[in-house]
PDB file of C-alpha atoms and ligand atoms in Angstrom:
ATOM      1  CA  UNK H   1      14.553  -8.823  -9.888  1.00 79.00           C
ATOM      2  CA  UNK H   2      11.528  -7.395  -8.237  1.00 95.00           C
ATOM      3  CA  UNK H   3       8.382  -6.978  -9.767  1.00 94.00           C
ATOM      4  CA  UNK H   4       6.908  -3.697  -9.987  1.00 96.00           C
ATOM      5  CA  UNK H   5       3.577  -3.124  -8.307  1.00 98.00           C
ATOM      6  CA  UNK H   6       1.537  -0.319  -8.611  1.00 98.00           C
ATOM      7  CA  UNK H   7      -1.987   0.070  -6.363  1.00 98.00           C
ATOM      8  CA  UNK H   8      -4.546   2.258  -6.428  1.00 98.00           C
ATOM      9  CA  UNK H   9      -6.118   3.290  -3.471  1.00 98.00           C
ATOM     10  CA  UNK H  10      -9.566   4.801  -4.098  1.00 98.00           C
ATOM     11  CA  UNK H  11      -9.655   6.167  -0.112  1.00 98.00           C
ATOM     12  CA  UNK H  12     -13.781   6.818   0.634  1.00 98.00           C
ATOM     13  CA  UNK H  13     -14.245   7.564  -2.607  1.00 98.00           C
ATOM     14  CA  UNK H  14     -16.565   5.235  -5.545  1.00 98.00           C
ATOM     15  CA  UNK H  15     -20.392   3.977  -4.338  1.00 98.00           C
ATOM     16  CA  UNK H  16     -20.655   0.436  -5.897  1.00 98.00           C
ATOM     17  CA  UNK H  17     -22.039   2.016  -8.733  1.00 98.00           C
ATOM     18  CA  UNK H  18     -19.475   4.506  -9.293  1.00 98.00           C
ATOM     19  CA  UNK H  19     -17.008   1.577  -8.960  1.00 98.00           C
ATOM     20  CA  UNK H  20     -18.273  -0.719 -11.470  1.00 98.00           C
ATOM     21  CA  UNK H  21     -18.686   2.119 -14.150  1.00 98.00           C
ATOM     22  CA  UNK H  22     -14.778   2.451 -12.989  1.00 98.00           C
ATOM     23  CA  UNK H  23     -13.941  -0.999 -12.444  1.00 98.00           C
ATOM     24  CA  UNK H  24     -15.483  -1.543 -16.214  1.00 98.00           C
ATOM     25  CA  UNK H  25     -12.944   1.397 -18.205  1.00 98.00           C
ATOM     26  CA  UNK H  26     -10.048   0.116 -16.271  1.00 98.00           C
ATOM     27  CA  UNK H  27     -10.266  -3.518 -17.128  1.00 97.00           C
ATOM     28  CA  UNK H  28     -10.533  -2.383 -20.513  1.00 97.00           C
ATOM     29  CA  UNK H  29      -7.684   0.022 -20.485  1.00 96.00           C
ATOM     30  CA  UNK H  30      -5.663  -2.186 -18.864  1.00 95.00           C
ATOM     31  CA  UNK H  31      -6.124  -5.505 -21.029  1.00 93.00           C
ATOM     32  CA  UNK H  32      -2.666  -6.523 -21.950  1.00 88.00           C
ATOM     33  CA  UNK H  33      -1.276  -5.058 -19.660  1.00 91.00           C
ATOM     34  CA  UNK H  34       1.671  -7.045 -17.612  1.00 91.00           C
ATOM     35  CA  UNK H  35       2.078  -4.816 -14.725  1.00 95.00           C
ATOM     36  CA  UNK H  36       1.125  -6.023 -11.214  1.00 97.00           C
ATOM     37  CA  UNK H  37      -1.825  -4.044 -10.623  1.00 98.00           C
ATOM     38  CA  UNK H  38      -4.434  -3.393  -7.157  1.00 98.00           C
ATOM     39  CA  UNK H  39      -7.354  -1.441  -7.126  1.00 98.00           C
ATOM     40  CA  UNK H  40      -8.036  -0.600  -3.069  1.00 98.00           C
ATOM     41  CA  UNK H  41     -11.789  -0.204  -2.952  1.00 98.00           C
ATOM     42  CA  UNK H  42     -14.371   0.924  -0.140  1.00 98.00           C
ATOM     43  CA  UNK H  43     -15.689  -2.005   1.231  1.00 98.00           C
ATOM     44  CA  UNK H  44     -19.427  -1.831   0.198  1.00 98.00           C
ATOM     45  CA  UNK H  45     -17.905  -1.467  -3.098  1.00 98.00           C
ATOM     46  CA  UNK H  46     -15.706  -4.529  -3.123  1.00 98.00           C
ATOM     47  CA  UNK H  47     -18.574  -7.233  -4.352  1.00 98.00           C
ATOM     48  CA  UNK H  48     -19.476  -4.730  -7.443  1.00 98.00           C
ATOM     49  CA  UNK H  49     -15.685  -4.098  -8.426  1.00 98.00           C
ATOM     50  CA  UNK H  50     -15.051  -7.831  -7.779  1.00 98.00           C
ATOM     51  CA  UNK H  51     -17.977  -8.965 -10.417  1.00 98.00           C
ATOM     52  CA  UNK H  52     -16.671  -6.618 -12.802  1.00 98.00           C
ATOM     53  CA  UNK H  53     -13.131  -7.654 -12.863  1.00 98.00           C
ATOM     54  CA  UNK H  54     -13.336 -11.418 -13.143  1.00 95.00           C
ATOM     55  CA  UNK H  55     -11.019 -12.642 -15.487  1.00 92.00           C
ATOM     56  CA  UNK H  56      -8.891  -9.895 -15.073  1.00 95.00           C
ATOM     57  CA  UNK H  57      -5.214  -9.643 -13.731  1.00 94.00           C
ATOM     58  CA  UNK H  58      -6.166  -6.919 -11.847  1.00 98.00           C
ATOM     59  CA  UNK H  59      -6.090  -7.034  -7.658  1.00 98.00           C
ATOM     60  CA  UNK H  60      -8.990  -6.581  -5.914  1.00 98.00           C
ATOM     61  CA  UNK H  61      -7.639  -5.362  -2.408  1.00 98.00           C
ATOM     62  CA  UNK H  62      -9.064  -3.945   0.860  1.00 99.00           C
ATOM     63  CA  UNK H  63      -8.038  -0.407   2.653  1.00 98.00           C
ATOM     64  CA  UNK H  64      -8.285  -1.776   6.454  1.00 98.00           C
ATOM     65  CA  UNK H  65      -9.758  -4.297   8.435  1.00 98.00           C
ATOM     66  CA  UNK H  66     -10.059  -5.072  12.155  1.00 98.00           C
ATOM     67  CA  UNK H  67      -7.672  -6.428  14.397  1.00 98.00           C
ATOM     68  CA  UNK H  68      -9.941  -9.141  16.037  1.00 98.00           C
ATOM     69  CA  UNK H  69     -11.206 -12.208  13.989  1.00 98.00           C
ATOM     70  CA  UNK H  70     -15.193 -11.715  15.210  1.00 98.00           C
ATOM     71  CA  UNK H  71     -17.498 -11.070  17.645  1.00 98.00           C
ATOM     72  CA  UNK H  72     -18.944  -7.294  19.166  1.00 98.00           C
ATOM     73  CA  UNK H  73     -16.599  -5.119  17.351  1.00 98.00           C
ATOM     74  CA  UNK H  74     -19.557  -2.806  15.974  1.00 98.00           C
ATOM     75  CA  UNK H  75     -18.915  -0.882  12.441  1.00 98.00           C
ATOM     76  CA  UNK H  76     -15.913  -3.154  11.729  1.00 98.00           C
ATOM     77  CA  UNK H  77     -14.457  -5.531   8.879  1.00 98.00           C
ATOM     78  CA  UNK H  78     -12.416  -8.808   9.471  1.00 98.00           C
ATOM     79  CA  UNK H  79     -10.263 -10.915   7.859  1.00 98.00           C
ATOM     80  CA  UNK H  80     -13.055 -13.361   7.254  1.00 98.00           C
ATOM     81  CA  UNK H  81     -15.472 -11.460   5.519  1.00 98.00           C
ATOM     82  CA  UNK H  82     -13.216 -10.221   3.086  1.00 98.00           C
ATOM     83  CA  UNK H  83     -11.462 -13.490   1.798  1.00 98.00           C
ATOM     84  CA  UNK H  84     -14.944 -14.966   1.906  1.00 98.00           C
ATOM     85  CA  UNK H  85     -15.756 -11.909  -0.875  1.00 98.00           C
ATOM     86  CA  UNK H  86     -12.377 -13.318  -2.591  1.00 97.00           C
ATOM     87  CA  UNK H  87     -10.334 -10.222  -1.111  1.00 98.00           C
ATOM     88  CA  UNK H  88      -6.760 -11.560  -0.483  1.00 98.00           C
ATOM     89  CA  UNK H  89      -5.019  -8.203   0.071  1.00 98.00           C
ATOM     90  CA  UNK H  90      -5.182  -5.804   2.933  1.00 99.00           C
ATOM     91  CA  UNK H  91      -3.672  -2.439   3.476  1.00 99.00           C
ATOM     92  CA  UNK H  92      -2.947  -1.568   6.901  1.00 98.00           C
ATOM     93  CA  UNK H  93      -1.311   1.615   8.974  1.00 98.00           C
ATOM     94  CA  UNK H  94      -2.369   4.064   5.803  1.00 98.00           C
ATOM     95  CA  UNK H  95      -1.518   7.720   7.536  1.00 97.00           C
ATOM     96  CA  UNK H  96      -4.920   8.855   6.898  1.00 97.00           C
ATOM     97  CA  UNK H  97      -5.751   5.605   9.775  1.00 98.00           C
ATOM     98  CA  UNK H  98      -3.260   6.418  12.149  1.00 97.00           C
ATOM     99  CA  UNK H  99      -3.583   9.908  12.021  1.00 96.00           C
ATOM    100  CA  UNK H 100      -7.497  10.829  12.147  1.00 97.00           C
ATOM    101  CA  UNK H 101      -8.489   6.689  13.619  1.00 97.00           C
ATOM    102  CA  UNK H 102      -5.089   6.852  16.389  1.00 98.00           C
ATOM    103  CA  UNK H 103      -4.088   4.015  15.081  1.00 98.00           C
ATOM    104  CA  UNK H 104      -0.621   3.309  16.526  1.00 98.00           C
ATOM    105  CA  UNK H 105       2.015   0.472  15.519  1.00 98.00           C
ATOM    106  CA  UNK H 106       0.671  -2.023  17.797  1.00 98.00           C
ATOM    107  CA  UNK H 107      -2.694  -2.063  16.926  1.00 98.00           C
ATOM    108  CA  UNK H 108      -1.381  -1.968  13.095  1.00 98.00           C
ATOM    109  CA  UNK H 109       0.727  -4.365  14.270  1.00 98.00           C
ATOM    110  CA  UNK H 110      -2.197  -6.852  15.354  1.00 98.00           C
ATOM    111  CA  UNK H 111      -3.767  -6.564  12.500  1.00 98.00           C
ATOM    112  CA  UNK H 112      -0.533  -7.170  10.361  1.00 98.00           C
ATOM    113  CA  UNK H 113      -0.513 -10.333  12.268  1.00 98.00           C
ATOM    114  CA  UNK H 114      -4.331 -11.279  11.889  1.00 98.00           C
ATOM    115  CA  UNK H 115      -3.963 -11.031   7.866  1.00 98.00           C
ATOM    116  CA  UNK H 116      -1.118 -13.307   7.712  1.00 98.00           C
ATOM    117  CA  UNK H 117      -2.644 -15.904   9.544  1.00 98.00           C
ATOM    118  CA  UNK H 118      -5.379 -15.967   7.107  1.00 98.00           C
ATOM    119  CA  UNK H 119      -3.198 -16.061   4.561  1.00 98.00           C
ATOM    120  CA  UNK H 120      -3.443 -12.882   3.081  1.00 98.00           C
ATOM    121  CA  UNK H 121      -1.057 -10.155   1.390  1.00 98.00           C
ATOM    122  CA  UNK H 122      -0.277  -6.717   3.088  1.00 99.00           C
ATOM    123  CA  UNK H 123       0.479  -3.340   1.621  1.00 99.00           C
ATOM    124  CA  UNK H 124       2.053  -1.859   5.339  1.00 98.00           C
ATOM    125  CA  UNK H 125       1.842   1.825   4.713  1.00 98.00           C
ATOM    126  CA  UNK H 126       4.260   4.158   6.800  1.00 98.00           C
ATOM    127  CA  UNK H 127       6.508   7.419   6.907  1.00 98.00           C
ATOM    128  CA  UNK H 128       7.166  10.551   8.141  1.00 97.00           C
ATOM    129  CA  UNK H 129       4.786  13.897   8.960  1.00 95.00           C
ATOM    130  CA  UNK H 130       6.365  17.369   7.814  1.00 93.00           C
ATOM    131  CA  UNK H 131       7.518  17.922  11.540  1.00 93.00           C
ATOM    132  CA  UNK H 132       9.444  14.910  12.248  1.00 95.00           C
ATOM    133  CA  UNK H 133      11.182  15.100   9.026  1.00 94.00           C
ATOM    134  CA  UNK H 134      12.313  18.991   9.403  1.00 91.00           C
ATOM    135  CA  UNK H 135      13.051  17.973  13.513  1.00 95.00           C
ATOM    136  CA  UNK H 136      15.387  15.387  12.261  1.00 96.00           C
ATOM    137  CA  UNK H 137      13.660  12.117  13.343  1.00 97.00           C
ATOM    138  CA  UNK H 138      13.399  10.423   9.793  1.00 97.00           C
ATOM    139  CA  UNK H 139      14.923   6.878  10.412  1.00 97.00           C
ATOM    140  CA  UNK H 140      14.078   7.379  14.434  1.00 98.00           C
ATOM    141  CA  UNK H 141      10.398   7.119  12.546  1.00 98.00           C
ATOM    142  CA  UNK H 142      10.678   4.740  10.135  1.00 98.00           C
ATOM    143  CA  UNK H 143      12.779   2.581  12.545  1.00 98.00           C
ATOM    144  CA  UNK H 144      10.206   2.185  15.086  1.00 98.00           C
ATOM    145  CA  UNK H 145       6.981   1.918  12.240  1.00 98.00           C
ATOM    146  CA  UNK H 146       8.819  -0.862  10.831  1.00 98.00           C
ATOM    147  CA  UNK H 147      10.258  -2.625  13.509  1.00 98.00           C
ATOM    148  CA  UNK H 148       6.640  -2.820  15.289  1.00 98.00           C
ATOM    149  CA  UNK H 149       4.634  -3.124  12.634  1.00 98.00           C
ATOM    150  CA  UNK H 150       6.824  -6.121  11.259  1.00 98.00           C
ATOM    151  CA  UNK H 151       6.728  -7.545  15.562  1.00 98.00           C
ATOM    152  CA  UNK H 152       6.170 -11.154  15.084  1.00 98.00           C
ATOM    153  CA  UNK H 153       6.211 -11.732  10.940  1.00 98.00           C
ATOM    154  CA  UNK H 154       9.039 -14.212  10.179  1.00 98.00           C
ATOM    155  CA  UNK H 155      11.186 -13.928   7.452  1.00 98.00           C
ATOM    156  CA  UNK H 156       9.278 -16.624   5.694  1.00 98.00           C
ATOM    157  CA  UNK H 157       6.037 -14.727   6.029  1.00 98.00           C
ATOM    158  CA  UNK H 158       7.780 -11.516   4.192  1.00 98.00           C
ATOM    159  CA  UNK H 159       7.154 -12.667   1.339  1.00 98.00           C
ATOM    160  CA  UNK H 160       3.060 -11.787   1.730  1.00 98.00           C
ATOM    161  CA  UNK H 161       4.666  -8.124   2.992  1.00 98.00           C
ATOM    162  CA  UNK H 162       4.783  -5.089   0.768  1.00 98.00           C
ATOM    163  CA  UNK H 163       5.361  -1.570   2.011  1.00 98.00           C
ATOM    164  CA  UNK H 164       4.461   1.298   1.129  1.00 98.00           C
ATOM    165  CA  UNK H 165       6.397   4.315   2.055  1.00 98.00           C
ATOM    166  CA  UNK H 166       4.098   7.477   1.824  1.00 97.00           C
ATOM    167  CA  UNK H 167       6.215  10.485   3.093  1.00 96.00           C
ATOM    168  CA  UNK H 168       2.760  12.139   5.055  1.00 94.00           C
ATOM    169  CA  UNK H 169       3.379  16.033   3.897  1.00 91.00           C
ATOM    170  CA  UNK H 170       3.686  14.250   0.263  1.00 92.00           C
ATOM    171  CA  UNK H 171      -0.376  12.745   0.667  1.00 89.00           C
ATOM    172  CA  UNK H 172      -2.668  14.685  -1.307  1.00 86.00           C
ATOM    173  CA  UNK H 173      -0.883  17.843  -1.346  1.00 88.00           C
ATOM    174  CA  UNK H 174       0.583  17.517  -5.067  1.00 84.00           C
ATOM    175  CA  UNK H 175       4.135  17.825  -2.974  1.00 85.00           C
ATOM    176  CA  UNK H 176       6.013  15.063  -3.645  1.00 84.00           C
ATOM    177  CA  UNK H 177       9.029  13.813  -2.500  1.00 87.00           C
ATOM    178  CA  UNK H 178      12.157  13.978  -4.925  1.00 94.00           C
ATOM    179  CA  UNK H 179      12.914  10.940  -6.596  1.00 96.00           C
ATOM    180  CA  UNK H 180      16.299  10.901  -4.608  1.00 96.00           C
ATOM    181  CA  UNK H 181      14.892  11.569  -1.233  1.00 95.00           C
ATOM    182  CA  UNK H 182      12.281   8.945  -1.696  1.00 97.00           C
ATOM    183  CA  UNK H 183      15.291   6.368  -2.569  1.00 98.00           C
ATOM    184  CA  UNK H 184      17.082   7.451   0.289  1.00 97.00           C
ATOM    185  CA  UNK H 185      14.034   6.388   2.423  1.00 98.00           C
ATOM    186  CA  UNK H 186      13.437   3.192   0.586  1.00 98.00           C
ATOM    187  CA  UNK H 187      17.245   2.409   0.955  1.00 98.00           C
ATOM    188  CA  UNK H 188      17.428   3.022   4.781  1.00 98.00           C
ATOM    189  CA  UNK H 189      13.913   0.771   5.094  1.00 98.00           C
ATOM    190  CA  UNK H 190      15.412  -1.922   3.091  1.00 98.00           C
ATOM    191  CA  UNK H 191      18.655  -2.040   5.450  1.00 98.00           C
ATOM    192  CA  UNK H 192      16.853  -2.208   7.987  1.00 98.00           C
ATOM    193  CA  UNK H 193      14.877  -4.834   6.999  1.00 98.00           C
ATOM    194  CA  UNK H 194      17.892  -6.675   6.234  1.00 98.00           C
ATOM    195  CA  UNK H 195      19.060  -5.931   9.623  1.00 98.00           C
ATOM    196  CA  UNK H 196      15.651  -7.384  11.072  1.00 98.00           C
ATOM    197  CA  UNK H 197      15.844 -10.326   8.978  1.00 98.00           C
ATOM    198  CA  UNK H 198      18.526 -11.230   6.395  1.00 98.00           C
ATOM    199  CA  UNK H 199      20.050  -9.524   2.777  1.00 98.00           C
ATOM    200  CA  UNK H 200      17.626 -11.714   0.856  1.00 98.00           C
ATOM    201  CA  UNK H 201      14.407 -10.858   2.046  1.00 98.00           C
ATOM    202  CA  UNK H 202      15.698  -7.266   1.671  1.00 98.00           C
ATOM    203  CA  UNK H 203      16.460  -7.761  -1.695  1.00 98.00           C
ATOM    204  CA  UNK H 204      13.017  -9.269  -2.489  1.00 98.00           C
ATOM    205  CA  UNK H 205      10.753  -7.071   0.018  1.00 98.00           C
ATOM    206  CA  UNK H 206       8.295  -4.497  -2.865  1.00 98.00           C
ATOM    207  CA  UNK H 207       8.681  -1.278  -1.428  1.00 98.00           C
ATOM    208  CA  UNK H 208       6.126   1.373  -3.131  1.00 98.00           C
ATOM    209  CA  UNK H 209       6.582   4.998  -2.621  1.00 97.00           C
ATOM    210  CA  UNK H 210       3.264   6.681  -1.920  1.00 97.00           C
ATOM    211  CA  UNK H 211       2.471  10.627  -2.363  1.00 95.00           C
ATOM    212  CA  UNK H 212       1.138  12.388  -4.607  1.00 94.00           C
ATOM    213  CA  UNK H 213       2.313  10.153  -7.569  1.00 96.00           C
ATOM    214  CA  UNK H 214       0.981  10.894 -11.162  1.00 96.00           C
ATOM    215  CA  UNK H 215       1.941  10.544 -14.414  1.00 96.00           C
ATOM    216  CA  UNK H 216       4.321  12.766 -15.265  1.00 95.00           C
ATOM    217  CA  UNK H 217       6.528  11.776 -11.691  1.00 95.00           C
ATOM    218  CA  UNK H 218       6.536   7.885 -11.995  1.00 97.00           C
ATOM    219  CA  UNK H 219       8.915   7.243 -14.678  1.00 96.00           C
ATOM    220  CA  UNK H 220      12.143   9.035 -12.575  1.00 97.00           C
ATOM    221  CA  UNK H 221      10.535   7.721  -9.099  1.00 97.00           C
ATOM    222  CA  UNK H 222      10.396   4.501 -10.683  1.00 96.00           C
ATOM    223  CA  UNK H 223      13.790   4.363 -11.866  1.00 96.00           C
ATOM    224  CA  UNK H 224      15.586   4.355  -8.552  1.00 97.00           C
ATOM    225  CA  UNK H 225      16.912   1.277  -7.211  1.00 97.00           C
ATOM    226  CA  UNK H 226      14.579   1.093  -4.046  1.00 98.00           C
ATOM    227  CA  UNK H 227      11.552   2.203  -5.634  1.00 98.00           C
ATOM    228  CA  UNK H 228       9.617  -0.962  -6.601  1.00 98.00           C
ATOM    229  CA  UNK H 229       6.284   0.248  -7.010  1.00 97.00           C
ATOM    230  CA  UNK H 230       3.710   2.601  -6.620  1.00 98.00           C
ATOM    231  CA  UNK H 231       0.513   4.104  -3.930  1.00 98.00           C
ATOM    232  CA  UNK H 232      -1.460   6.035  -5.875  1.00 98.00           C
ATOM    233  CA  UNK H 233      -4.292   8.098  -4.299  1.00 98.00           C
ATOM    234  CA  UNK H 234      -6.139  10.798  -5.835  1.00 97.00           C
ATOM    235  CA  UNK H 235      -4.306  10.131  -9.775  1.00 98.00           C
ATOM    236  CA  UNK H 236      -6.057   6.215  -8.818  1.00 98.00           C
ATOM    237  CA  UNK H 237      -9.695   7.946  -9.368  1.00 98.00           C
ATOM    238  CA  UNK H 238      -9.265   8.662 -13.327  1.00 97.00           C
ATOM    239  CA  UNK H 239      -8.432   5.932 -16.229  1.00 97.00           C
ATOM    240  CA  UNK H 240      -6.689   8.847 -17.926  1.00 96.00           C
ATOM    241  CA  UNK H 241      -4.168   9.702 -14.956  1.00 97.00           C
ATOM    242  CA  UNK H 242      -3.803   6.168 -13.551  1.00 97.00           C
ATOM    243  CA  UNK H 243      -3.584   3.985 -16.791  1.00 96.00           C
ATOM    244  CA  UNK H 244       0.315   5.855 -17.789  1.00 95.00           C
ATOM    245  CA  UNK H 245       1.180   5.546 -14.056  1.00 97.00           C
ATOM    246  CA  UNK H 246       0.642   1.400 -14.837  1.00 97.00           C
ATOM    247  CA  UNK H 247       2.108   1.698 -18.083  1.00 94.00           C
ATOM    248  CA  UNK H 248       4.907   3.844 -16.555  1.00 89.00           C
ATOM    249  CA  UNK H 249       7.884   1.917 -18.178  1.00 74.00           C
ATOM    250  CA  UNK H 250       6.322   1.455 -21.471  1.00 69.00           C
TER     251      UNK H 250
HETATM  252  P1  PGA D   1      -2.157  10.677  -3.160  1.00 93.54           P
HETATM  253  O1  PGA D   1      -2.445   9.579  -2.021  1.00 93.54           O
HETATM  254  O2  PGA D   1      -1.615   9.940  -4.348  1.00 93.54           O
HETATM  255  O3  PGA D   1      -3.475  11.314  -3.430  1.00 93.54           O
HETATM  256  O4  PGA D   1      -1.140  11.626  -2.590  1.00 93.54           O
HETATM  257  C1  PGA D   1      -1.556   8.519  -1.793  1.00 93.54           C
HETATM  258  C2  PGA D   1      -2.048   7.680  -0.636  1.00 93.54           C
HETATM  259  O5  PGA D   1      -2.569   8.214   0.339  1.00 93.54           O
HETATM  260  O6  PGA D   1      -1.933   6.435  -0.689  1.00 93.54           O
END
């Protein structure tokens, strides 16, 4: 049985003091709550959000980080920093990074590889723009995110792997993706994770369906068989629209 999991992911949105005004009506809203729950906050926010959600169930998680441990990488975040703030989870290859940052599979890839060996969790975002899916070039897509961005994590290390699929064309545009076409997509990613590693890692692998979710479109994404979870952007920013998108089975 797979646990669902359902993140937030405030984007460059919430100044620490925005985030712990935030941090504060969510931890409240969500007490009692059993849900697996992440809040993905700016970095400069992250110590504020943190303080405010002690001895809550609720994730604190990152939105990137760098590929390299340390040294002269100017502007950038590593690995280090954030599980010295207490930051365990990382997401990595959003579309909004690969698209405006050109950050391919490899690079993605890297860092995929850097957060494991720290020991941290991954949210590995991918799918399709508007143009590959009308041009046919779904799975060709998917196929090659996957199989690079996975290059090198062993089946073992899957465990500390979720992924989010997050249709592009569905991001922010209210568009999303019918709860049968998003199962299809999660149903082709988990075979093919099962043919890159084995039936039960499959089984077990989260996969979260990102695009446009809110609360009146969880409950019948939700109910498919692949659909384990949730990547919730812009409904993420208000108690009111993200608490029934946690409480989506209650
Ligand atoms: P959205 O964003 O819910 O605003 O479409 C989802 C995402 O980019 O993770």
């Amino acid at each position: 049985m797979r646990e669902p999991f359902i993140a937030g992911n405030w984007k460059m949105n919430m100044t620490p003091s925005q985030g712990a005004v935030f941090a504060a009506s969510l931890k409240d809203a969500l007490k009692g709550s059993r849900t697996k729950v992440m809040v993905a906050v700016p970095f400069v926010t992250i110590p504020a959000v943190l303080e405010v959600l002690k001895g809550s169930n609720i994730i604190v998680g990152a939105q990137n980080m760098s590929d390299q441990k340390s040294g002269a990488h100017t502007g950038e975040i590593s690995a280090l920093m954030l599980k010295d703030l207490g930051v365990n989870t990382v997401i990595l290859g959003h579309s909004e990074r690969r698209a405006i940052y050109g950050e391919s599979d490899s690079f993605i890839n890297r860092k995929v590889l850097l957060a494991i060996a720290e020991g941290m969790e991954v949210v590995l975002c991918i799918g399709e723009t508007l143009s590959e899916r009308e041009g046919g070039h779904l799975e060709e897509v998917l196929t090659s995110q996957v199989t690079e961005g996975l290059k090198g994590v062993s089946a073992e290390e899957m465990k500390k792997i979720t992924l989010a699929y997050e249709p592009v064309w569905a991001i922010g545009t209210g568009r999303t993706a019918t709860p049968e076409d998003a199962n299809d997509a999660h149903a082709f990613i988990r075979g093919l994770v099962a043919k890159l590693y084995n039936e039960g890692v499959a089984e077990e692998l989260i996969i979260q369906y990102g695009g446009s979710v809110k609360a009146d479109n969880v409950a019948a994404l939700l109910s498919k068989e692949h659909i384990d979870g949730a990547l919730v952007g812009g409904a993420s920013l208000s108690v009111e629209q993200f608490l029934p998108i946690v409480n989506f089975g209650a």
